[in-house]
Short mmCIF file of C-alpha atoms in Angstrom, two decimals:
data_model
loop_
_atom_site.label_atom_id
_atom_site.label_comp_id
_atom_site.label_asym_id
_atom_site.label_seq_id
_atom_site.Cartn_x
_atom_site.Cartn_y
_atom_site.Cartn_z
CA MET A 10 -0.03 -0.23 0.09
CA GLU A 11 1.78 3.50 -0.83
CA GLN A 12 2.63 5.92 2.13
CA LYS A 13 -0.34 8.43 2.18
CA THR A 14 0.37 12.07 2.81
CA SER A 15 -1.77 14.64 4.30
CA PRO A 16 -1.37 18.70 3.94
CA PRO A 17 -0.05 20.82 6.24
CA VAL A 18 -2.32 20.98 9.10
CA ALA A 19 -3.15 23.96 10.74
CA GLU A 20 -1.99 24.83 14.75
CA ARG A 21 -5.79 25.29 15.44
CA SER A 22 -6.49 21.69 14.04
CA LEU A 23 -3.58 20.09 15.53
CA ARG A 24 -4.95 21.68 18.64
CA VAL A 25 -8.54 20.29 18.37
CA ILE A 26 -7.99 16.85 16.31
CA PRO A 27 -6.83 14.82 19.52
CA TRP A 28 -9.78 16.33 21.61
CA LEU A 29 -11.88 14.94 18.71
CA VAL A 30 -10.78 11.97 18.68
CA ALA A 31 -10.61 11.88 22.27
CA MET A 32 -14.23 12.49 22.13
CA ALA A 33 -14.87 9.37 19.49
CA PHE A 34 -13.54 7.03 22.65
CA PHE A 35 -15.42 8.90 24.85
CA MET A 36 -18.10 8.15 23.66
CA GLN A 37 -17.90 4.09 23.02
CA MET A 38 -16.43 3.62 26.81
CA LEU A 39 -19.32 6.14 27.85
CA ASP A 40 -21.17 3.38 25.90
CA SER A 41 -20.05 0.08 27.16
CA THR A 42 -19.48 1.29 31.11
CA ILE A 43 -23.49 2.39 31.05
CA LEU A 44 -23.88 -0.38 29.36
CA ASN A 45 -22.26 -3.37 31.68
CA THR A 46 -23.69 -1.34 34.40
CA ALA A 47 -27.74 -1.87 33.20
CA ILE A 48 -27.46 -5.12 32.57
CA PRO A 49 -29.26 -6.51 35.09
CA THR A 50 -32.26 -3.80 34.79
CA ILE A 51 -32.10 -4.66 30.81
CA ALA A 52 -32.52 -8.12 31.41
CA LYS A 53 -35.26 -7.97 33.55
CA SER A 54 -36.96 -5.74 31.14
CA LEU A 55 -36.36 -8.20 28.21
CA HIS A 56 -36.91 -11.19 30.10
CA ALA A 57 -33.54 -12.98 30.56
CA SER A 58 -31.39 -14.02 32.87
CA PRO A 59 -28.39 -11.31 34.18
CA LEU A 60 -25.71 -14.02 33.57
CA ARG A 61 -26.86 -14.83 30.10
CA MET A 62 -26.74 -11.18 28.42
CA GLN A 63 -23.20 -11.45 27.32
CA SER A 64 -24.48 -11.52 23.86
CA VAL A 65 -25.24 -7.77 24.11
CA VAL A 66 -21.97 -7.32 24.84
CA ILE A 67 -20.17 -9.82 22.73
CA ALA A 68 -22.47 -8.76 19.45
CA TYR A 69 -20.79 -5.31 19.56
CA LEU A 70 -17.40 -6.61 20.15
CA ILE A 71 -17.01 -9.24 17.73
CA THR A 72 -18.52 -6.70 14.86
CA VAL A 73 -16.28 -4.36 15.68
CA ALA A 74 -13.23 -6.86 15.57
CA MET A 75 -14.59 -8.70 11.95
CA LEU A 76 -14.81 -4.85 10.21
CA ILE A 77 -11.69 -2.91 12.15
CA PRO A 78 -9.72 -4.34 9.27
CA THR A 79 -11.89 -2.51 6.26
CA SER A 80 -10.97 1.21 8.32
CA GLY A 81 -7.34 1.57 6.88
CA TRP A 82 -8.64 0.30 3.14
CA LEU A 83 -11.91 2.65 3.39
CA ALA A 84 -9.87 5.44 5.32
CA ASP A 85 -7.76 5.39 2.18
CA ARG A 86 -10.09 5.26 -0.56
CA PHE A 87 -12.82 7.73 1.08
CA GLY A 88 -10.89 9.95 3.61
CA THR A 89 -10.32 9.88 6.81
CA LYS A 90 -12.49 12.90 7.09
CA ARG A 91 -15.66 11.18 5.53
CA VAL A 92 -15.33 7.94 6.88
CA PHE A 93 -15.03 9.29 10.42
CA ILE A 94 -18.13 11.35 10.18
CA ALA A 95 -19.74 8.53 8.55
CA ALA A 96 -18.60 6.27 11.44
CA ILE A 97 -20.16 8.62 14.00
CA ALA A 98 -23.48 8.51 12.39
CA VAL A 99 -23.74 5.18 12.16
CA PHE A 100 -22.98 4.65 16.10
CA CYS A 101 -25.42 7.27 16.73
CA LEU A 102 -27.95 5.28 15.07
CA GLY A 103 -27.31 1.80 16.11
CA SER A 104 -27.95 3.84 19.88
CA PHE A 105 -31.11 5.11 18.38
CA LEU A 106 -32.09 1.54 17.56
CA CYS A 107 -31.43 0.17 21.10
CA VAL A 108 -33.60 2.89 22.23
CA ILE A 109 -36.23 1.12 20.62
CA SER A 110 -35.70 -2.56 21.05
CA GLY A 111 -37.90 -4.85 23.12
CA THR A 112 -36.31 -8.25 22.84
CA LEU A 113 -33.04 -9.32 23.50
CA GLN A 114 -32.55 -10.34 19.74
CA GLN A 115 -33.39 -6.70 18.18
CA MET A 116 -31.30 -5.52 20.96
CA VAL A 117 -27.94 -7.65 19.62
CA LEU A 118 -29.02 -7.08 16.39
CA SER A 119 -29.08 -3.03 17.06
CA ARG A 120 -25.80 -3.44 19.12
CA ILE A 121 -24.39 -4.84 15.77
CA VAL A 122 -25.14 -1.71 14.01
CA GLN A 123 -23.52 0.45 16.81
CA GLY A 124 -20.47 -1.96 16.08
CA VAL A 125 -20.71 -1.07 12.65
CA GLY A 126 -19.53 2.50 13.51
CA GLY A 127 -17.17 1.56 16.31
CA ALA A 128 -15.89 -0.30 14.17
CA LEU A 129 -14.21 2.50 12.08
CA MET A 130 -14.63 5.64 14.38
CA ALA A 131 -12.09 4.65 17.05
CA PRO A 132 -8.94 3.09 14.71
CA VAL A 133 -9.69 5.90 11.77
CA GLY A 134 -9.75 8.56 15.00
CA ARG A 135 -6.47 6.37 15.96
CA LEU A 136 -5.13 6.49 12.41
CA ILE A 137 -5.95 9.66 12.31
CA VAL A 138 -3.33 10.81 14.72
CA LEU A 139 -0.49 8.66 13.31
CA ARG A 140 -0.69 10.42 10.36
CA VAL A 141 -0.64 13.77 11.64
CA PHE A 142 1.48 13.80 14.37
CA PRO A 143 5.62 13.07 13.84
CA ARG A 144 6.75 9.64 16.16
CA HIS A 145 8.23 11.92 18.77
CA GLN A 146 5.02 12.82 20.32
CA LEU A 147 3.49 9.65 19.88
CA VAL A 148 3.49 8.69 23.42
CA GLN A 149 2.19 12.27 24.60
CA VAL A 150 -0.75 12.09 22.06
CA LEU A 151 -1.95 8.94 22.36
CA SER A 152 -1.83 9.55 26.16
CA LEU A 153 -3.90 13.01 25.84
CA ILE A 154 -6.84 11.23 23.84
CA THR A 155 -6.91 8.40 25.85
CA ILE A 156 -7.36 10.87 29.37
CA PRO A 157 -10.48 11.98 28.08
CA GLY A 158 -11.23 9.15 26.75
CA MET A 159 -11.28 7.50 30.34
CA ILE A 160 -13.90 10.11 31.43
CA GLY A 161 -16.37 7.66 29.57
CA PRO A 162 -15.51 4.67 32.30
CA LEU A 163 -15.72 7.49 34.93
CA LEU A 164 -19.23 9.06 34.32
CA GLY A 165 -20.45 6.01 32.52
CA PRO A 166 -20.78 3.42 35.95
CA ALA A 167 -22.55 6.38 37.93
CA VAL A 168 -24.59 8.28 34.99
CA GLY A 169 -26.02 4.39 34.43
CA GLY A 170 -26.76 3.55 37.81
CA ILE A 171 -28.88 6.72 38.58
CA LEU A 172 -30.28 6.62 34.96
CA VAL A 173 -31.50 3.15 35.29
CA GLN A 174 -32.75 3.36 38.89
CA TYR A 175 -34.49 7.10 38.21
CA VAL A 176 -35.72 7.24 34.95
CA SER A 177 -35.44 4.98 32.04
CA TRP A 178 -32.16 2.49 30.83
CA HIS A 179 -33.79 3.63 27.07
CA TRP A 180 -31.81 7.10 28.45
CA ILE A 181 -28.18 5.29 28.45
CA PHE A 182 -28.36 4.67 24.54
CA LEU A 183 -29.83 8.33 24.07
CA ILE A 184 -26.93 9.84 25.76
CA ASN A 185 -24.73 9.10 22.79
CA LEU A 186 -26.64 11.07 20.12
CA PRO A 187 -26.09 14.90 21.44
CA VAL A 188 -22.01 13.68 22.00
CA GLY A 189 -22.01 12.48 18.76
CA LEU A 190 -23.72 15.42 16.88
CA VAL A 191 -20.98 17.64 18.61
CA GLY A 192 -18.40 15.42 17.37
CA GLY A 193 -19.69 15.03 13.22
CA ILE A 194 -19.60 18.91 13.41
CA LEU A 195 -16.10 19.49 14.98
CA ALA A 196 -14.90 16.64 12.36
CA MET A 197 -16.09 18.55 9.65
CA LYS A 198 -14.55 21.66 10.79
CA TYR A 199 -10.86 20.62 11.63
CA LEU A 200 -10.30 17.35 9.89
CA PRO A 201 -7.82 17.27 6.90
CA GLU A 202 -8.47 15.49 4.09
CA PRO A 203 -5.72 13.23 3.05
CA GLU A 204 -4.59 13.87 -0.75
CA GLY A 205 -4.61 10.22 -2.98
CA THR A 206 -6.98 7.66 -3.08
CA GLN A 207 -6.87 4.36 -2.24
CA SER A 208 -5.40 2.34 -5.21
CA ASP A 209 -4.78 -1.42 -3.75
CA PRO A 210 -7.55 -3.73 -4.00
CA PHE A 211 -9.45 -4.99 -0.85
CA ASP A 212 -8.78 -8.18 0.16
CA TRP A 213 -12.34 -9.69 -0.04
CA LEU A 214 -11.27 -13.11 0.44
CA GLY A 215 -9.07 -12.60 3.31
CA PHE A 216 -11.79 -10.36 4.82
CA PHE A 217 -14.48 -13.64 4.37
CA LEU A 218 -11.67 -16.12 5.73
CA PHE A 219 -11.20 -14.34 8.75
CA GLY A 220 -14.66 -12.68 9.41
CA ALA A 221 -15.63 -16.40 9.52
CA ALA A 222 -12.89 -17.16 11.38
CA MET A 223 -13.98 -14.79 14.28
CA ALA A 224 -17.75 -15.42 13.94
CA ALA A 225 -17.11 -19.13 14.62
CA ILE A 226 -14.87 -19.23 17.24
CA THR A 227 -17.09 -16.64 19.24
CA VAL A 228 -20.14 -18.78 18.23
CA ALA A 229 -18.26 -22.13 19.54
CA ILE A 230 -17.49 -20.25 22.66
CA GLU A 231 -21.21 -19.07 23.26
CA GLY A 232 -22.20 -22.25 22.48
CA MET A 233 -20.63 -23.82 25.54
CA GLY A 234 -22.68 -21.51 27.53
CA GLU A 235 -26.19 -19.02 26.51
CA LEU A 236 -26.64 -20.94 23.29
CA GLU A 237 -26.16 -24.38 25.06
CA ILE A 238 -25.39 -26.20 21.39
CA ALA A 239 -23.97 -29.71 21.72
CA TRP A 240 -20.52 -30.51 22.59
CA PRO A 241 -19.91 -32.28 19.19
CA LEU A 242 -21.42 -29.26 17.27
CA THR A 243 -19.73 -26.89 19.36
CA LEU A 244 -16.02 -28.42 18.67
CA SER A 245 -16.92 -28.34 14.84
CA VAL A 246 -17.71 -25.00 14.81
CA LEU A 247 -14.42 -24.18 16.47
CA ALA A 248 -12.71 -26.25 14.45
CA CYS A 249 -13.75 -24.71 11.20
CA GLY A 250 -13.44 -21.27 12.59
CA LEU A 251 -9.73 -22.34 13.41
CA ALA A 252 -9.35 -23.91 9.81
CA SER A 253 -10.70 -20.40 8.57
CA LEU A 254 -8.11 -18.56 10.68
CA GLY A 255 -5.50 -20.87 9.38
CA GLY A 256 -6.33 -20.35 5.91
CA TYR A 257 -6.59 -16.70 6.09
CA CYS A 258 -2.63 -16.75 7.69
CA LEU A 259 -1.78 -18.78 4.15
CA HIS A 260 -3.53 -16.74 2.06
CA ALA A 261 -2.46 -13.22 3.86
CA TRP A 262 1.65 -14.71 2.71
CA ARG A 263 0.65 -15.88 -1.03
CA THR A 264 -1.13 -12.27 -1.85
CA ALA A 265 0.24 -8.99 -2.68
CA HIS A 266 -2.56 -6.62 -1.02
CA PRO A 267 -3.55 -8.82 2.16
CA LEU A 268 -6.31 -8.00 4.18
CA PHE A 269 -3.57 -8.20 7.09
CA ALA A 270 0.06 -7.49 5.70
CA LEU A 271 1.63 -10.17 8.37
CA THR A 272 5.18 -9.05 7.36
CA VAL A 273 4.89 -6.81 10.30
CA PHE A 274 4.95 -9.24 12.51
CA LYS A 275 8.84 -9.24 11.53
CA ILE A 276 9.15 -6.20 14.32
CA ARG A 277 9.69 -7.94 17.53
CA SER A 278 8.31 -5.37 19.77
CA PHE A 279 5.27 -5.91 17.73
CA SER A 280 4.86 -9.13 17.93
CA VAL A 281 5.26 -9.25 21.32
CA GLY A 282 2.97 -6.55 21.94
CA ILE A 283 0.06 -8.11 20.24
CA ALA A 284 0.45 -11.50 21.86
CA GLY A 285 0.90 -9.66 25.39
CA ASN A 286 -2.06 -7.46 24.18
CA PHE A 287 -4.41 -10.59 23.94
CA PHE A 288 -3.25 -12.68 26.62
CA ALA A 289 -3.35 -9.51 29.06
CA ARG A 290 -6.69 -8.53 28.11
CA LEU A 291 -8.53 -11.69 28.27
CA GLY A 292 -8.67 -10.81 31.64
CA SER A 293 -8.78 -6.94 32.53
CA GLY A 294 -11.64 -7.16 29.13
CA ALA A 295 -14.05 -9.18 31.16
CA MET A 296 -13.95 -7.22 34.59
CA PRO A 297 -16.21 -4.24 32.73
CA PHE A 298 -18.73 -7.01 32.36
CA LEU A 299 -18.19 -9.05 35.53
CA LEU A 300 -17.81 -6.46 38.54
CA PRO A 301 -21.65 -4.43 37.63
CA LEU A 302 -22.96 -8.41 38.48
CA LEU A 303 -20.88 -9.05 40.77
CA LEU A 304 -22.33 -5.96 43.03
CA GLN A 305 -25.65 -5.89 41.66
CA VAL A 306 -26.43 -10.09 41.32
CA ALA A 307 -24.09 -11.51 43.77
CA LEU A 308 -23.98 -8.16 46.70
CA GLY A 309 -27.38 -6.93 45.73
CA PHE A 310 -26.21 -3.35 45.36
CA SER A 311 -28.87 -0.92 43.71
CA PRO A 312 -27.87 0.40 40.42
CA ALA A 313 -26.65 3.65 41.21
CA VAL A 314 -24.87 2.50 44.00
CA ALA A 315 -23.36 0.08 41.79
CA GLY A 316 -22.72 2.79 39.41
CA LEU A 317 -21.24 5.52 42.11
CA THR A 318 -18.90 2.19 43.52
CA MET A 319 -17.50 2.26 40.03
CA ILE A 320 -15.94 5.93 40.16
CA PRO A 321 -12.99 5.42 42.40
CA SER A 322 -11.54 2.38 40.04
CA SER A 323 -11.96 4.91 37.02
CA LEU A 324 -10.80 7.64 38.55
CA CYS A 325 -7.52 6.05 39.58
CA ALA A 326 -6.88 5.02 36.12
CA ILE A 327 -6.59 8.33 34.81
CA PHE A 328 -4.18 9.42 36.95
CA SER A 329 -2.35 6.68 37.14
CA LYS A 330 -1.47 7.06 32.84
CA LEU A 331 0.05 10.38 33.89
CA ILE A 332 2.66 8.62 35.11
CA VAL A 333 2.87 5.68 32.25
CA PRO A 334 5.52 8.19 30.18
CA GLY A 335 7.93 8.75 33.52
CA MET A 336 7.48 5.33 34.95
CA ILE A 337 9.16 4.15 31.11
CA ARG A 338 11.80 6.49 31.01
CA ARG A 339 13.09 5.19 34.59
CA PHE A 340 12.76 1.97 34.37
CA GLY A 341 11.71 1.00 30.62
CA PHE A 342 9.06 -0.91 28.96
CA ARG A 343 9.95 -4.72 29.72
CA ARG A 344 10.21 -4.25 33.35
CA ILE A 345 7.08 -2.26 33.45
CA LEU A 346 5.09 -4.65 31.94
CA VAL A 347 6.75 -7.82 33.15
CA ILE A 348 6.06 -6.46 36.87
CA ASN A 349 2.53 -4.71 36.21
CA THR A 350 1.22 -7.71 34.47
CA VAL A 351 1.72 -10.10 37.78
CA CYS A 352 0.21 -7.21 39.66
CA LEU A 353 -3.06 -6.82 37.34
CA GLY A 354 -3.60 -10.84 37.44
CA SER A 355 -3.18 -10.86 41.30
CA PHE A 356 -5.67 -8.02 41.78
CA ILE A 357 -8.27 -9.64 39.22
CA ALA A 358 -7.92 -12.44 41.55
CA SER A 359 -8.01 -10.45 44.47
CA PHE A 360 -12.00 -9.79 44.21
CA ALA A 361 -12.45 -14.06 44.79
CA THR A 362 -11.78 -12.65 48.52
CA ILE A 363 -15.08 -10.29 48.22
CA GLY A 364 -18.19 -11.50 49.95
CA ALA A 365 -21.47 -10.81 51.97
CA ASP A 366 -19.90 -9.22 54.92
CA THR A 367 -16.89 -7.90 53.02
CA PRO A 368 -16.41 -3.86 54.41
CA TYR A 369 -17.82 -1.43 52.00
CA TRP A 370 -14.36 0.28 52.13
CA LEU A 371 -12.19 -2.55 51.06
CA ILE A 372 -14.38 -2.94 47.85
CA ILE A 373 -13.35 0.34 47.10
CA VAL A 374 -9.66 -0.44 47.85
CA HIS A 375 -9.87 -3.59 45.66
CA LEU A 376 -11.34 -1.19 42.83
CA VAL A 377 -8.53 1.18 43.22
CA LEU A 378 -5.53 -0.58 43.06
CA PHE A 379 -6.92 -2.55 39.57
CA GLY A 380 -8.08 0.39 38.03
CA ALA A 381 -4.44 1.48 38.45
CA VAL A 382 -2.61 -1.33 37.50
CA ASN A 383 -4.94 -1.53 34.61
CA SER A 384 -4.40 1.74 33.38
CA ILE A 385 -0.71 1.27 33.55
CA GLN A 386 -1.17 -2.06 31.41
CA PHE A 387 -2.96 -0.87 28.62
CA THR A 388 -1.31 2.11 28.27
CA ALA A 389 2.48 0.79 28.29
CA MET A 390 0.89 -2.28 26.08
CA ASN A 391 -0.66 -0.06 23.57
CA THR A 392 2.53 2.26 23.01
CA VAL A 393 5.03 -0.61 23.29
CA THR A 394 3.31 -1.98 20.40
CA LEU A 395 3.05 0.98 17.97
CA ILE A 396 6.17 2.55 18.73
CA ASP A 397 8.89 0.68 16.63
CA LEU A 398 6.40 0.52 13.47
CA PRO A 399 7.51 2.59 10.62
CA THR A 400 5.43 5.03 9.17
CA GLU A 401 4.54 2.45 5.66
CA HIS A 402 3.19 -0.07 8.32
CA ALA A 403 1.12 2.46 10.71
CA ALA A 404 -2.13 1.87 9.31
CA GLY A 405 -2.04 -1.97 9.22
CA GLY A 406 -0.19 -2.40 12.60
CA ASN A 407 -3.06 0.32 14.12
CA SER A 408 -5.62 -1.80 12.71
CA ILE A 409 -4.48 -5.13 13.71
CA LEU A 410 -4.23 -4.01 17.50
CA SER A 411 -7.45 -2.63 17.25
CA VAL A 412 -8.94 -6.21 16.01
CA VAL A 413 -6.88 -7.92 19.14
CA MET A 414 -8.10 -5.72 21.78
CA GLN A 415 -11.98 -6.65 20.33
CA ILE A 416 -11.20 -10.30 20.15
CA ALA A 417 -9.40 -10.49 23.45
CA ILE A 418 -12.48 -8.71 25.31
CA SER A 419 -15.12 -10.47 23.84
CA PHE A 420 -13.15 -13.77 24.29
CA GLY A 421 -12.54 -12.66 27.77
CA VAL A 422 -16.42 -11.62 28.63
CA SER A 423 -17.54 -14.86 26.87
CA PHE A 424 -15.02 -17.09 28.90
CA SER A 425 -16.10 -15.43 32.11
CA ALA A 426 -19.94 -15.57 31.22
CA LEU A 427 -19.48 -19.36 30.51
CA MET A 428 -17.79 -20.16 33.71
CA LEU A 429 -20.57 -18.56 35.77
CA SER A 430 -22.92 -20.62 33.83
CA LEU A 431 -21.46 -23.54 34.67
CA LEU A 432 -20.50 -22.86 38.13
CA VAL A 433 -24.05 -21.51 38.53
CA GLY A 434 -26.14 -24.10 37.25
CA PRO A 435 -29.88 -24.46 37.77
CA VAL A 436 -29.88 -21.89 40.15
CA ASP A 437 -31.60 -18.75 38.97
CA ALA A 438 -29.83 -15.80 39.25
CA SER A 439 -32.11 -13.03 38.01
CA HIS A 440 -33.01 -11.47 41.40
CA SER A 441 -31.07 -13.74 43.82
CA ARG A 442 -27.94 -13.39 46.23
CA SER A 443 -27.70 -16.77 46.75
CA PRO A 444 -24.24 -18.41 48.32
CA GLU A 445 -24.10 -20.27 45.19
CA VAL A 446 -23.90 -17.45 42.85
CA LEU A 447 -21.43 -15.34 45.26
CA ALA A 448 -19.33 -18.51 44.62
CA ALA A 449 -19.54 -18.76 41.03
CA PHE A 450 -17.84 -15.17 40.78
CA GLN A 451 -15.40 -15.73 43.04
CA THR A 452 -14.27 -18.98 41.41
CA THR A 453 -14.53 -16.62 37.98
CA PHE A 454 -12.34 -13.82 39.24
CA MET A 455 -9.66 -16.81 40.53
CA LEU A 456 -9.54 -18.27 36.98
CA VAL A 457 -9.59 -15.20 35.06
CA GLY A 458 -7.00 -13.40 37.31
CA GLY A 459 -4.26 -16.71 36.95
CA GLY A 460 -4.68 -16.77 33.52
CA SER A 461 -4.09 -12.98 32.92
CA ILE A 462 -0.74 -13.78 34.92
CA LEU A 463 0.62 -15.83 32.47
CA ALA A 464 0.83 -13.07 30.35
CA THR A 465 3.97 -12.27 32.13
CA LEU A 466 6.06 -14.72 30.18
CA ILE A 467 5.09 -12.94 27.05
CA PHE A 468 6.66 -9.70 27.81
CA TYR A 469 9.66 -11.36 28.53
CA LEU A 470 10.41 -11.96 25.04
CA LEU A 471 10.68 -7.69 24.23
CA PRO A 472 13.79 -7.05 22.86
CA LYS A 473 16.61 -5.84 25.13
CA LYS A 474 16.66 -2.39 24.47
CA MET A 475 13.34 -2.28 26.10
CA ALA A 476 14.64 -3.57 29.30
CA GLU A 477 16.77 -0.71 29.97
CA PRO A 478 15.43 3.13 31.25
CA SER A 479 15.25 5.31 28.27
CA PRO A 480 16.64 8.81 28.48
CA PRO A 481 13.46 11.34 28.73
CA ALA A 482 14.27 13.00 25.38
CA ASP A 483 13.97 9.37 23.66
CA VAL A 484 10.65 7.52 25.48
CA SER A 485 8.41 8.66 22.33
CA GLN A 486 10.90 8.05 19.79
CA PRO A 487 10.79 4.77 17.50
CA HIS A 488 13.74 2.61 18.87
#
């Protein structure tokens, strides 16, 4: 793919663009955190069990994962500005469809529409940043755009809980509409258009193979739990998914313009970062789904109280992100990721110690510690994955990272929901605080946390140059 160039960007636009991209992240994160808090209430409205509502979450994540590969091609073909604005519009349309959904099936379909917009909105926004700003500003700009984006998780649980308890769950989706309107107006005014158009053909065969793999693997995982598909059929679907994934890899090595150019994996920091991102996010990605359920279903918190309880975790995550560049300069990427990954898995597993008689202040301590290490993990992992990419691989590498993030979170949610389903068994958990339900959550936290710790072994493989402290002037430069 030829490298696309951008005309000189006005100084005012350079100041606005990070905040505009952050607004897109904000809208997505607000939506996801509000939804997680509202799942028990939505389940009651749709006559479903809250422990079997993961399809509403996973439908969005898998749609995003399947369509993210098109983001780079569409951005080059039609322009980042037009694609970004269209993505905001489709995301808002999906939000409105969620509002008018009356059944679980309608909600899942509406979330798929949201996913179409989300698949383009965040990666194209990040691509705009990668193309507009020089590499030596990458760490600072990426940190900047994620800080406002983290206001979504800060406000989401509290706002979602209050809206659900005192107004209606429908408002958790309506809140996206004014944010999307403002974002669209700013995008039309300030985003630059890159020169040139995409001339490479789109890899439709690769897209089909990759999409079929993601869909089949997800259905197989869901088949073990919510869908209650027989084990022989589930294993057959899983085998088809893995075969499709293998077929894509063979296809990508042999075609001139693949959906994902696998040659980018020759960059060691990128390949290690992608693997570490996947396995570390299997645990941390499941937490936004598990924690609101734990507080409401297992411990009996009201939606408003559960939402307010989540605020300290998000607030601590914001402040922790501010110190990551300094930590990297002092200790290096590898040391930070090895130590922090162990801490992340340990704090996830520590939620297994929470019971019905746990003091409220101790629950807050757990959430604060988890929020801090989770924020450090995300920032360090994303930066180490992208920082060594040459300009010609920025779009492809960014798309791969975005896909892996979504897939890992969806698999984490699927696995945790499967564990809850298997452990709870015939117990009706819709409005119950039974010991069986609490024990199921505790076991799930132990399994998820233990699995996250294993990602530590991956980060040991980072290049030696990333094991040493970096001079302050060089920390954000490609090594």
